[in-house]
PDB file of C-alpha atoms and ligand atoms in Angstrom:
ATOM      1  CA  UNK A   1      18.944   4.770  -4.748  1.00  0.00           C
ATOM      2  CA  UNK A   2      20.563   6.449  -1.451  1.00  0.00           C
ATOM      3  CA  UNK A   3      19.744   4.755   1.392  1.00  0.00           C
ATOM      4  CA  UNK A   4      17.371   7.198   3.823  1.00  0.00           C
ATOM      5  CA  UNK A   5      18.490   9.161   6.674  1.00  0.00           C
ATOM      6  CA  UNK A   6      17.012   9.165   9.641  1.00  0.00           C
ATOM      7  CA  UNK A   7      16.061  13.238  10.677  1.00  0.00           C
ATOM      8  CA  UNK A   8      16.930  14.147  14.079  1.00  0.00           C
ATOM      9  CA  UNK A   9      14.047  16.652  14.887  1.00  0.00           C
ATOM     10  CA  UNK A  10      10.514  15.101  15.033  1.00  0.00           C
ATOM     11  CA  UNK A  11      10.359  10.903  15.369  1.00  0.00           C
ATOM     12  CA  UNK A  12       9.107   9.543  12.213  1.00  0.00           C
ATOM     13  CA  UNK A  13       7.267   6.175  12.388  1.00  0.00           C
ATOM     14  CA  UNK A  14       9.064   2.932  11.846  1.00  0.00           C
ATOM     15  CA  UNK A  15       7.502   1.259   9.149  1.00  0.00           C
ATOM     16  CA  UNK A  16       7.947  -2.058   7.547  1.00  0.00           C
ATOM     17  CA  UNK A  17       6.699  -2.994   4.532  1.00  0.00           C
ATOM     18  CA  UNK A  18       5.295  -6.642   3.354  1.00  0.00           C
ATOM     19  CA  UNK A  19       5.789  -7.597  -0.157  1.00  0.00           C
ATOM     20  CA  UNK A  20       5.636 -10.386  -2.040  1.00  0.00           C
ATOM     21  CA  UNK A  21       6.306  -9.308  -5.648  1.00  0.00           C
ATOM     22  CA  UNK A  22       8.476  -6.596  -7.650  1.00  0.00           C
ATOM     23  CA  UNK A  23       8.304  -3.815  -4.909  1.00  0.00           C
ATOM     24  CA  UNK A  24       8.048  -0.858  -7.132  1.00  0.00           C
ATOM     25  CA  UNK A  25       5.620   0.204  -4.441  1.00  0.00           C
ATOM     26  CA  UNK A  26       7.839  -0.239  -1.725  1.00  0.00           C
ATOM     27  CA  UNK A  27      10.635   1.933  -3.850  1.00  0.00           C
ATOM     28  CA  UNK A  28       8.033   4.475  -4.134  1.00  0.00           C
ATOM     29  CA  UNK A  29       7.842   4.591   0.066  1.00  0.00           C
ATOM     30  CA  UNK A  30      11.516   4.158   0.498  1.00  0.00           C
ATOM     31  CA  UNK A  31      11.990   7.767  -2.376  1.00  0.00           C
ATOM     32  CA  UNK A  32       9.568   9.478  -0.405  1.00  0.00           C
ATOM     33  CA  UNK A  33      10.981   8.984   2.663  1.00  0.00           C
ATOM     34  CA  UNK A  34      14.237  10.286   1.629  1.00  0.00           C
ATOM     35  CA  UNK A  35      12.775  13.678   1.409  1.00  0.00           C
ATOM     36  CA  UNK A  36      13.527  15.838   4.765  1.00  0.00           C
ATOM     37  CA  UNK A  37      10.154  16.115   6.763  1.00  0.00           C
ATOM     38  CA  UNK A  38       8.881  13.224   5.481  1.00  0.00           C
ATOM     39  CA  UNK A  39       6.857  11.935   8.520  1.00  0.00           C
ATOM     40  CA  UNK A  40       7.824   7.851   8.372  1.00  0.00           C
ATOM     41  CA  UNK A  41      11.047   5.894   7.622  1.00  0.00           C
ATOM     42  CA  UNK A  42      11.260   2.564   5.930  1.00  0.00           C
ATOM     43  CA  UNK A  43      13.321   0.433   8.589  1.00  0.00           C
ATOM     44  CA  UNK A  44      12.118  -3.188   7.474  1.00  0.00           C
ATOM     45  CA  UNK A  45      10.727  -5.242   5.107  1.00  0.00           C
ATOM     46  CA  UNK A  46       9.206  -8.495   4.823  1.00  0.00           C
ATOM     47  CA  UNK A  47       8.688 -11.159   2.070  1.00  0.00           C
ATOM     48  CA  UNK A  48       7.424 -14.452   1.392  1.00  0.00           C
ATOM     49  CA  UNK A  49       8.896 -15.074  -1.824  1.00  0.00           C
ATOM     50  CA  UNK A  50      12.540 -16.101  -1.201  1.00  0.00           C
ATOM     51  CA  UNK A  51      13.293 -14.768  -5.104  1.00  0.00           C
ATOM     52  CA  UNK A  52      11.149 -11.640  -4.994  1.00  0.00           C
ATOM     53  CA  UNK A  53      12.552  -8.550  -7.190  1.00  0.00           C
ATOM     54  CA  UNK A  54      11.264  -6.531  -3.747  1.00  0.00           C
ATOM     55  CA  UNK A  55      14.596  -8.323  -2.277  1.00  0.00           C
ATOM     56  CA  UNK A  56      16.791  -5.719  -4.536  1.00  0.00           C
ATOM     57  CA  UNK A  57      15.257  -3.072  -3.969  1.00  0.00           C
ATOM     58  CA  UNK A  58      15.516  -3.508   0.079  1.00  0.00           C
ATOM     59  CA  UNK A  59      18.665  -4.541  -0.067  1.00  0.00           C
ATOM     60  CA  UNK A  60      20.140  -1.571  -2.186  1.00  0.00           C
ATOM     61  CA  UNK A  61      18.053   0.879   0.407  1.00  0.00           C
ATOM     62  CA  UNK A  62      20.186  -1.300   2.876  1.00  0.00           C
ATOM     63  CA  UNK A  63      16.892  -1.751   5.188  1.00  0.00           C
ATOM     64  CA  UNK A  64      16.426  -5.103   6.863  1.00  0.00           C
ATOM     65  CA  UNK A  65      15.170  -7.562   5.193  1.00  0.00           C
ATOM     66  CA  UNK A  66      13.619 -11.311   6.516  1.00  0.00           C
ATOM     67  CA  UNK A  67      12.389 -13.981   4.139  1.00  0.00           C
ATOM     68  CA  UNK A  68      10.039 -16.341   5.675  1.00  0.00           C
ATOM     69  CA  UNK A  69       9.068 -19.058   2.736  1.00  0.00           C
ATOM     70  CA  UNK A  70       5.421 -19.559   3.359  1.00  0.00           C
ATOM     71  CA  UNK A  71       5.961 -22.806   1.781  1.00  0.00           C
ATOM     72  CA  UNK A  72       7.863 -24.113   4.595  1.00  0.00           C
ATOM     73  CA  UNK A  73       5.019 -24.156   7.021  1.00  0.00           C
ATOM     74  CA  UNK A  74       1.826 -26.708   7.733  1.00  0.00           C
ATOM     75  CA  UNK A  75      -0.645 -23.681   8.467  1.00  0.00           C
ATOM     76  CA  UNK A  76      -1.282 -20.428   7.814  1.00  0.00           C
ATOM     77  CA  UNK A  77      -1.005 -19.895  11.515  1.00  0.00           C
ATOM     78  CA  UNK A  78       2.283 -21.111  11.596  1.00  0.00           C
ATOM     79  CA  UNK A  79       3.730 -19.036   8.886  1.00  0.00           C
ATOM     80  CA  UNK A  80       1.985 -16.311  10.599  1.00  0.00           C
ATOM     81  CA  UNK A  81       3.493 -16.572  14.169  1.00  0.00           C
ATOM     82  CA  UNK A  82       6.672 -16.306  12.505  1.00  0.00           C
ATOM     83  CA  UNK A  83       5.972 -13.463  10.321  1.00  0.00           C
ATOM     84  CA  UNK A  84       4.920 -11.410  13.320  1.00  0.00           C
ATOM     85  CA  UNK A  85       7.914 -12.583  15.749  1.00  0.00           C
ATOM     86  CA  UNK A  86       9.789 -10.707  13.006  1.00  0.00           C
ATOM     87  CA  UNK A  87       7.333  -8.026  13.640  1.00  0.00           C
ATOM     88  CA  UNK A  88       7.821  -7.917  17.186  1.00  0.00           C
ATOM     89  CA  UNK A  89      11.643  -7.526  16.591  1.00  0.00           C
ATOM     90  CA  UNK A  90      11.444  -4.966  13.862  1.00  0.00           C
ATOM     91  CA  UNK A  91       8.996  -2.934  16.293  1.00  0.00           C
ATOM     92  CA  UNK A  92       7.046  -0.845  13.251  1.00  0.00           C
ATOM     93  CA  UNK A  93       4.401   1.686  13.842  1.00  0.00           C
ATOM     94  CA  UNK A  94       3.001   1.411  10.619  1.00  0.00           C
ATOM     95  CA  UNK A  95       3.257  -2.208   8.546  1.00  0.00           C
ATOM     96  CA  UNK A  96       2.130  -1.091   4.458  1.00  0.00           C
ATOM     97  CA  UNK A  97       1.158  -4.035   2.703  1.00  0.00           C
ATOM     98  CA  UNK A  98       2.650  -3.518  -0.895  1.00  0.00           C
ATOM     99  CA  UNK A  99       1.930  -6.367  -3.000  1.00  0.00           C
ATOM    100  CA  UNK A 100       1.660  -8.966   0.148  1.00  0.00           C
ATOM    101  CA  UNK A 101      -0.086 -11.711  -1.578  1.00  0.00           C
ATOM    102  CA  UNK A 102      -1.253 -13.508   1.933  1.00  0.00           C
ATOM    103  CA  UNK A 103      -4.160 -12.782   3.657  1.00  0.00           C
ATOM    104  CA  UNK A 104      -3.788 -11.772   7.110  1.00  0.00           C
ATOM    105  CA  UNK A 105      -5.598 -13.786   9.969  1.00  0.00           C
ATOM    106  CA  UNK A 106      -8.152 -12.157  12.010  1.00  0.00           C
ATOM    107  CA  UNK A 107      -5.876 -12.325  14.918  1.00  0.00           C
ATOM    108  CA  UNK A 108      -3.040 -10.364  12.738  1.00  0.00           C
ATOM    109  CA  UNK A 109      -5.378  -7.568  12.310  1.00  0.00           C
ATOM    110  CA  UNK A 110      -6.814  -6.979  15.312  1.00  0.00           C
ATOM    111  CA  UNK A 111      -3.675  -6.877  16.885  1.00  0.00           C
ATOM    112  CA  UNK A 112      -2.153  -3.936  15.042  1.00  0.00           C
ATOM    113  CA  UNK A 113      -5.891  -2.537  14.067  1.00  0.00           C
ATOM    114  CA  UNK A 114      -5.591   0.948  12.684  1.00  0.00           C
ATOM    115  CA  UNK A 115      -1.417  -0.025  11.788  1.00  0.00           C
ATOM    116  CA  UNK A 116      -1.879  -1.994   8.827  1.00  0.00           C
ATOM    117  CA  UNK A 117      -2.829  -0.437   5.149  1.00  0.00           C
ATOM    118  CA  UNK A 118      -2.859  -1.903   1.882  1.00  0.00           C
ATOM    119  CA  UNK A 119      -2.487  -0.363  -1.831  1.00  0.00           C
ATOM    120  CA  UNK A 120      -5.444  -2.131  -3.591  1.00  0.00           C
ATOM    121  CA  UNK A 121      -5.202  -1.190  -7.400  1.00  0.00           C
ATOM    122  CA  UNK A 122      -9.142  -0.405  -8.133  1.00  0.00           C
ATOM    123  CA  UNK A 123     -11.084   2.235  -6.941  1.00  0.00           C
ATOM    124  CA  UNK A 124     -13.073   0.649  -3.969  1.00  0.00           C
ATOM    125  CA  UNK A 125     -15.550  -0.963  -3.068  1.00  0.00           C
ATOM    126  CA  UNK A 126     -15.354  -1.355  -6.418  1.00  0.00           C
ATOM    127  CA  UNK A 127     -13.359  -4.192  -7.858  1.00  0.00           C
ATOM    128  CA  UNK A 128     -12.560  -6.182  -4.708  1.00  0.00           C
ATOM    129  CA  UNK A 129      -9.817  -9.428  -5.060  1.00  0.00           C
ATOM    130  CA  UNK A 130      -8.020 -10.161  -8.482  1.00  0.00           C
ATOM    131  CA  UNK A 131      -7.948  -9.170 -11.910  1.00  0.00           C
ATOM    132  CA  UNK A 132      -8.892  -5.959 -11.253  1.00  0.00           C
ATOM    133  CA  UNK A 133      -7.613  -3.868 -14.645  1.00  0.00           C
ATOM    134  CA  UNK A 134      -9.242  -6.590 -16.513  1.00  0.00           C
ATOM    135  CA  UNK A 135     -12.369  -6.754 -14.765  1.00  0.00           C
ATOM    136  CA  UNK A 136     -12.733  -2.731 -14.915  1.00  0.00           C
ATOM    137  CA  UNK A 137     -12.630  -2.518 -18.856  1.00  0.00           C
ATOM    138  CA  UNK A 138     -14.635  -5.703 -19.221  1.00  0.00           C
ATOM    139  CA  UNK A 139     -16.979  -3.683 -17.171  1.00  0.00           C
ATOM    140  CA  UNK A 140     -17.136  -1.251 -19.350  1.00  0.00           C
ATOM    141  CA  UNK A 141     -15.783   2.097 -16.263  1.00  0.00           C
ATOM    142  CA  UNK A 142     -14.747   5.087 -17.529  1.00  0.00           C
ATOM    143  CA  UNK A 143     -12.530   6.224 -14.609  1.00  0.00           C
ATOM    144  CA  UNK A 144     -10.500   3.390 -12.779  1.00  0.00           C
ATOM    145  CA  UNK A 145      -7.886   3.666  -9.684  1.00  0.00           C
ATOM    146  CA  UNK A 146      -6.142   2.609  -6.931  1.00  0.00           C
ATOM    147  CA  UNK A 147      -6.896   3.107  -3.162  1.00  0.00           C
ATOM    148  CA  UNK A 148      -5.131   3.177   0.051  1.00  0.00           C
ATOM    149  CA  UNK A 149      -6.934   1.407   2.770  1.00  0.00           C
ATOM    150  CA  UNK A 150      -6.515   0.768   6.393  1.00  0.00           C
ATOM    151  CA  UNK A 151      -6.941  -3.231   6.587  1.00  0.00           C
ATOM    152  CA  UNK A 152      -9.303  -5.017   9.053  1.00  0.00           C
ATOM    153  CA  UNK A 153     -11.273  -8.205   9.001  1.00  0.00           C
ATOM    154  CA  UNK A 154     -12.575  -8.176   5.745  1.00  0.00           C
ATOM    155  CA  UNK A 155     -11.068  -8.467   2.340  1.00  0.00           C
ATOM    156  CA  UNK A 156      -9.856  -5.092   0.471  1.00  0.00           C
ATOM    157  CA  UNK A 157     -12.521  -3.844   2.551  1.00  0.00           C
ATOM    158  CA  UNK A 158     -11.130  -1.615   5.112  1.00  0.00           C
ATOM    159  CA  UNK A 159     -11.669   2.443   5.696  1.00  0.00           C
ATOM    160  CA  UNK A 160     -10.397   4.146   2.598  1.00  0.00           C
ATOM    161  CA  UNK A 161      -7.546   6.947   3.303  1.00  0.00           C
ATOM    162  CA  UNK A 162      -6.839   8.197  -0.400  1.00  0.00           C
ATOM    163  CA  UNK A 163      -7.567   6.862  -3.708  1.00  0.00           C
ATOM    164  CA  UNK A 164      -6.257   8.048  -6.948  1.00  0.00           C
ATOM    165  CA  UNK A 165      -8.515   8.382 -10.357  1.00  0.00           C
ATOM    166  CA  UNK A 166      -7.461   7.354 -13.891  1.00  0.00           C
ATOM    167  CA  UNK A 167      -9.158   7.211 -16.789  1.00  0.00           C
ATOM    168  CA  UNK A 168      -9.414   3.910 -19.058  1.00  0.00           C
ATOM    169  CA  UNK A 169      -8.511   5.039 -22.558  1.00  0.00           C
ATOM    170  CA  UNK A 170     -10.392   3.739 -26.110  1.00  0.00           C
ATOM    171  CA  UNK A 171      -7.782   0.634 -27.089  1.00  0.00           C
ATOM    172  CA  UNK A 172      -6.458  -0.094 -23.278  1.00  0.00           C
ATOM    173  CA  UNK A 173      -5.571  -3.292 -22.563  1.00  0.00           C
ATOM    174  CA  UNK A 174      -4.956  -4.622 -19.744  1.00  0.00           C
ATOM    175  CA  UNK A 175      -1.095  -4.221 -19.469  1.00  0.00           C
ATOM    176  CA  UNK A 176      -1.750  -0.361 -20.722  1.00  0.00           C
ATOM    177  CA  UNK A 177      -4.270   0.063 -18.132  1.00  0.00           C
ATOM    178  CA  UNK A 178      -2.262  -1.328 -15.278  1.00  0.00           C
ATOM    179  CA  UNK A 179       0.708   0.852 -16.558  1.00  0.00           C
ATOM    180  CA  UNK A 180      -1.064   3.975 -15.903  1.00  0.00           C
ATOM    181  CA  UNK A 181      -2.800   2.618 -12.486  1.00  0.00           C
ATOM    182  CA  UNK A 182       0.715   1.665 -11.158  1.00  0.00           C
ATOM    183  CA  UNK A 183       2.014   5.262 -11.943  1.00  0.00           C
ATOM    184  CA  UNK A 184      -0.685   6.709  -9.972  1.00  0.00           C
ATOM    185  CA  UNK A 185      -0.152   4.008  -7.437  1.00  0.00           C
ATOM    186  CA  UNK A 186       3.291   5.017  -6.667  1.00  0.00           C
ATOM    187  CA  UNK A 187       2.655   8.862  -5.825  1.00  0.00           C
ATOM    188  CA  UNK A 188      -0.810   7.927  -4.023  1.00  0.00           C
ATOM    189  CA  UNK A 189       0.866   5.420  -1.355  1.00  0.00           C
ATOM    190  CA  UNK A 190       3.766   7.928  -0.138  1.00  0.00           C
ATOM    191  CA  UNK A 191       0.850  10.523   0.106  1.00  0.00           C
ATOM    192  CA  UNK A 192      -1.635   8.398   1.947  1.00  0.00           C
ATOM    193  CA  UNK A 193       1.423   7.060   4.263  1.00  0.00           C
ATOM    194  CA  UNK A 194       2.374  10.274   4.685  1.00  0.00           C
ATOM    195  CA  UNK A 195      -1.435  11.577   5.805  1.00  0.00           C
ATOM    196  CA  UNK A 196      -1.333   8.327   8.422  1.00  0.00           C
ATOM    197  CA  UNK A 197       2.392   9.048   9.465  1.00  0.00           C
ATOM    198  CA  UNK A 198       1.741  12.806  10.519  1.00  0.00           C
ATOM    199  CA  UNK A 199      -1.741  11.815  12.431  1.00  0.00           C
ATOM    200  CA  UNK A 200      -3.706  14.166   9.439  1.00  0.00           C
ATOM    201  CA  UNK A 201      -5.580  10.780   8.604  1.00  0.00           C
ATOM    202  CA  UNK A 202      -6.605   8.151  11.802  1.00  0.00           C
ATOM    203  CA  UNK A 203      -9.051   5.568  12.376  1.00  0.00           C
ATOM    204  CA  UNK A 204     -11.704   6.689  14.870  1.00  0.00           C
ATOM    205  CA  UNK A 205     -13.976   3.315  15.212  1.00  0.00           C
ATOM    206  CA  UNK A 206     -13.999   1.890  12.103  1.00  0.00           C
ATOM    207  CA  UNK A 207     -14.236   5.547  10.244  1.00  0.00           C
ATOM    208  CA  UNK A 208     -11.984   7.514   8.934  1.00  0.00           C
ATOM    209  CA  UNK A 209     -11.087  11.333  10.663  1.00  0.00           C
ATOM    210  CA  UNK A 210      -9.376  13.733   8.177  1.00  0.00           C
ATOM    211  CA  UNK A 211      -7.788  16.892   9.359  1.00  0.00           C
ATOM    212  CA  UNK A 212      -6.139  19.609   7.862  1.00  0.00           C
ATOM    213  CA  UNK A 213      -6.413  18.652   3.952  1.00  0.00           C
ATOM    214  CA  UNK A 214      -8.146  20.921   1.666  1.00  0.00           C
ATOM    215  CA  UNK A 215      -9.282  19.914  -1.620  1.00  0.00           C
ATOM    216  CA  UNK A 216      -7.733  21.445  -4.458  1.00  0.00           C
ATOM    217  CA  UNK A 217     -10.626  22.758  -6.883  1.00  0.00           C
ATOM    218  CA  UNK A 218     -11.600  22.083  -9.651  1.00  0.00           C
ATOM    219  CA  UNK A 219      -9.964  18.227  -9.271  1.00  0.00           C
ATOM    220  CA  UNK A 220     -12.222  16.365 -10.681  1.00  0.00           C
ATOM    221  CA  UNK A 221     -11.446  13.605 -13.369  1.00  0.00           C
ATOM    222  CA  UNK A 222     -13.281  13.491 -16.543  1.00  0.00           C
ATOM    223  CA  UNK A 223     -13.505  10.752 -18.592  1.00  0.00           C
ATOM    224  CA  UNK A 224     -14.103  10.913 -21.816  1.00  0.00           C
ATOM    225  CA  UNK A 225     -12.433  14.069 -20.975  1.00  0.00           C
ATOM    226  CA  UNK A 226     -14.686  17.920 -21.315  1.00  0.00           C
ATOM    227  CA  UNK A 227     -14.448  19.337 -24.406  1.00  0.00           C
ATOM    228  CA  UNK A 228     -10.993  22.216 -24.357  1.00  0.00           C
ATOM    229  CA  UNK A 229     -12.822  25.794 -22.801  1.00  0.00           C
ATOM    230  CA  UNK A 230     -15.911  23.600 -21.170  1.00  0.00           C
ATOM    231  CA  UNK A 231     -13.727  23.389 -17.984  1.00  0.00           C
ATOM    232  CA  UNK A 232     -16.057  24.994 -15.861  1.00  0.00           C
TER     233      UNK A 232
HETATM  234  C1  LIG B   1       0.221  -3.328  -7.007  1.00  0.00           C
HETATM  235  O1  LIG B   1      -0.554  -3.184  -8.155  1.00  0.00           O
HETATM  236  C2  LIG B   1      -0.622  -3.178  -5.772  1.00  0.00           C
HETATM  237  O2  LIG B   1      -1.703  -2.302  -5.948  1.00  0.00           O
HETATM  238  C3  LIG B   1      -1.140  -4.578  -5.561  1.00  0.00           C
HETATM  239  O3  LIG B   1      -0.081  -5.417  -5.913  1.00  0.00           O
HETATM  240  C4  LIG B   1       0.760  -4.749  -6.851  1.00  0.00           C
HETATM  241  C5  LIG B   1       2.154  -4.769  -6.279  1.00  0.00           C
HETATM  242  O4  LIG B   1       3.106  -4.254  -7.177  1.00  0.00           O
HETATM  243  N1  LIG B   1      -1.598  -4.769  -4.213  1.00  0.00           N
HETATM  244  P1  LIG B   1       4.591  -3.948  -6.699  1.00  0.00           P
HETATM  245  O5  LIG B   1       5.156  -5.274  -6.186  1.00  0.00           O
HETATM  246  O6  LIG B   1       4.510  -2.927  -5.621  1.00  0.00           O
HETATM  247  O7  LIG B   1       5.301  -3.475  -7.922  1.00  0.00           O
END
């Protein structure tokens, strides 16, 4: 991958991203901000995980990168304050959780409230915390997801800026499932950041404001899918 470059014109938001894990999402933010126009630029990430695959994948994109080993710390707190000295450094407009597997302190949130989303893959409120795939077909859904969500207090339960529909398929399991959730995963963050980047999607209170986004028609997900020529 080609590191970004920065576009002249218009300032795009600074945005670092928190991971913990592989980072495909975070590749998926760093392609899309290659693209010219593209309202936001990847300039930092952060980890947790001293050997997480994320680490690669920033490095290659040649974006800063600190590692803060959770491990090392007595508290929560503690690990916390250093985390967001980082922050203060790294100066983001945006933080995107992608894959972050530490929850964030009250005081974390409320002082970048409206700043922080998350890629949660279910389609809330449905399917809060863990095992989500799983939990869906145990459950018996027909259409499953992922969602983009501005983070506050609560867990995975934060104003919802995009979501993406899939449909679980007869003989899913969970790795097939997740497969097909990530996919849409990786197109729905870089569109939701995107929407939050440009000011088209803000927080007004603790709802969401939408501007200038029509809905294509005719978009709706089926699952078991209509019959071929019952379309509408
Ligand atoms: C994704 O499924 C995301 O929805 C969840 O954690 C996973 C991270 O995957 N929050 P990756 O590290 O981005 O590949």
């Amino acid at each position: 991958m080609a590191p970004q470059r920065a576009s002249a014109e218009v300032r795009r938001k600074r945005v670092s991203v928190l991971f913990s894990g592989r980072g495909s999402n975070m590749a998926s933010l760093l392609m899309a901000a290659m693209a010219p126009g593209y309202p936001a630029i990847i300039t930092h990430a952060f980890t947790n995980v001293p050997g997480a695959g994320g680490l690669e994948i920033a490095r290659k994109n040649e974006i800063a990168v600190d590692v803060i080993d959770h491990r090392a710390f007595d508290s929560r707190e503690a690990h916390e304050a250093a985390v967001m000295a980082k922050l203060v450094e790294a100066k983001p407009d945006i933080i995107c959780l992608a894959g972050y597997m530490r929850v964030l302190s009250e005081g974390f949130v409320r002082r970048y409230r409206g700043k922080i989303l998350n890629i949660h893959p279910s389609l809330l409120p449905s399917f809060k915390g863990v095992d989500t795939h799983h939990r869906a077909r145990i459950a018996g859904v027909r259409v499953h997801g992922a969602t983009v969500h501005f983070v506050d207090e609560t867990l995975d339960g934060g104003p919802i800026i995009a979501q993406a529909a899939v449909p679980i398929e007869a003989g899913d399991s969970d790795d097939t499932l997740a497969a097909r959730v990530l996919e849409a995963e990786h197109r729905l963050y870089p569109h939701a950041l995107a929407l939050v980047a440009s000011g088209k999607v803000r927080l007004s209170g603790s709802r969401i404001v939408v501007s200038d986004t029509p809905h294509e028609t005719g978009a709706a997900l089926y699952s078991p899918p209509l019959p071929a020529g019952d379309a509408g």
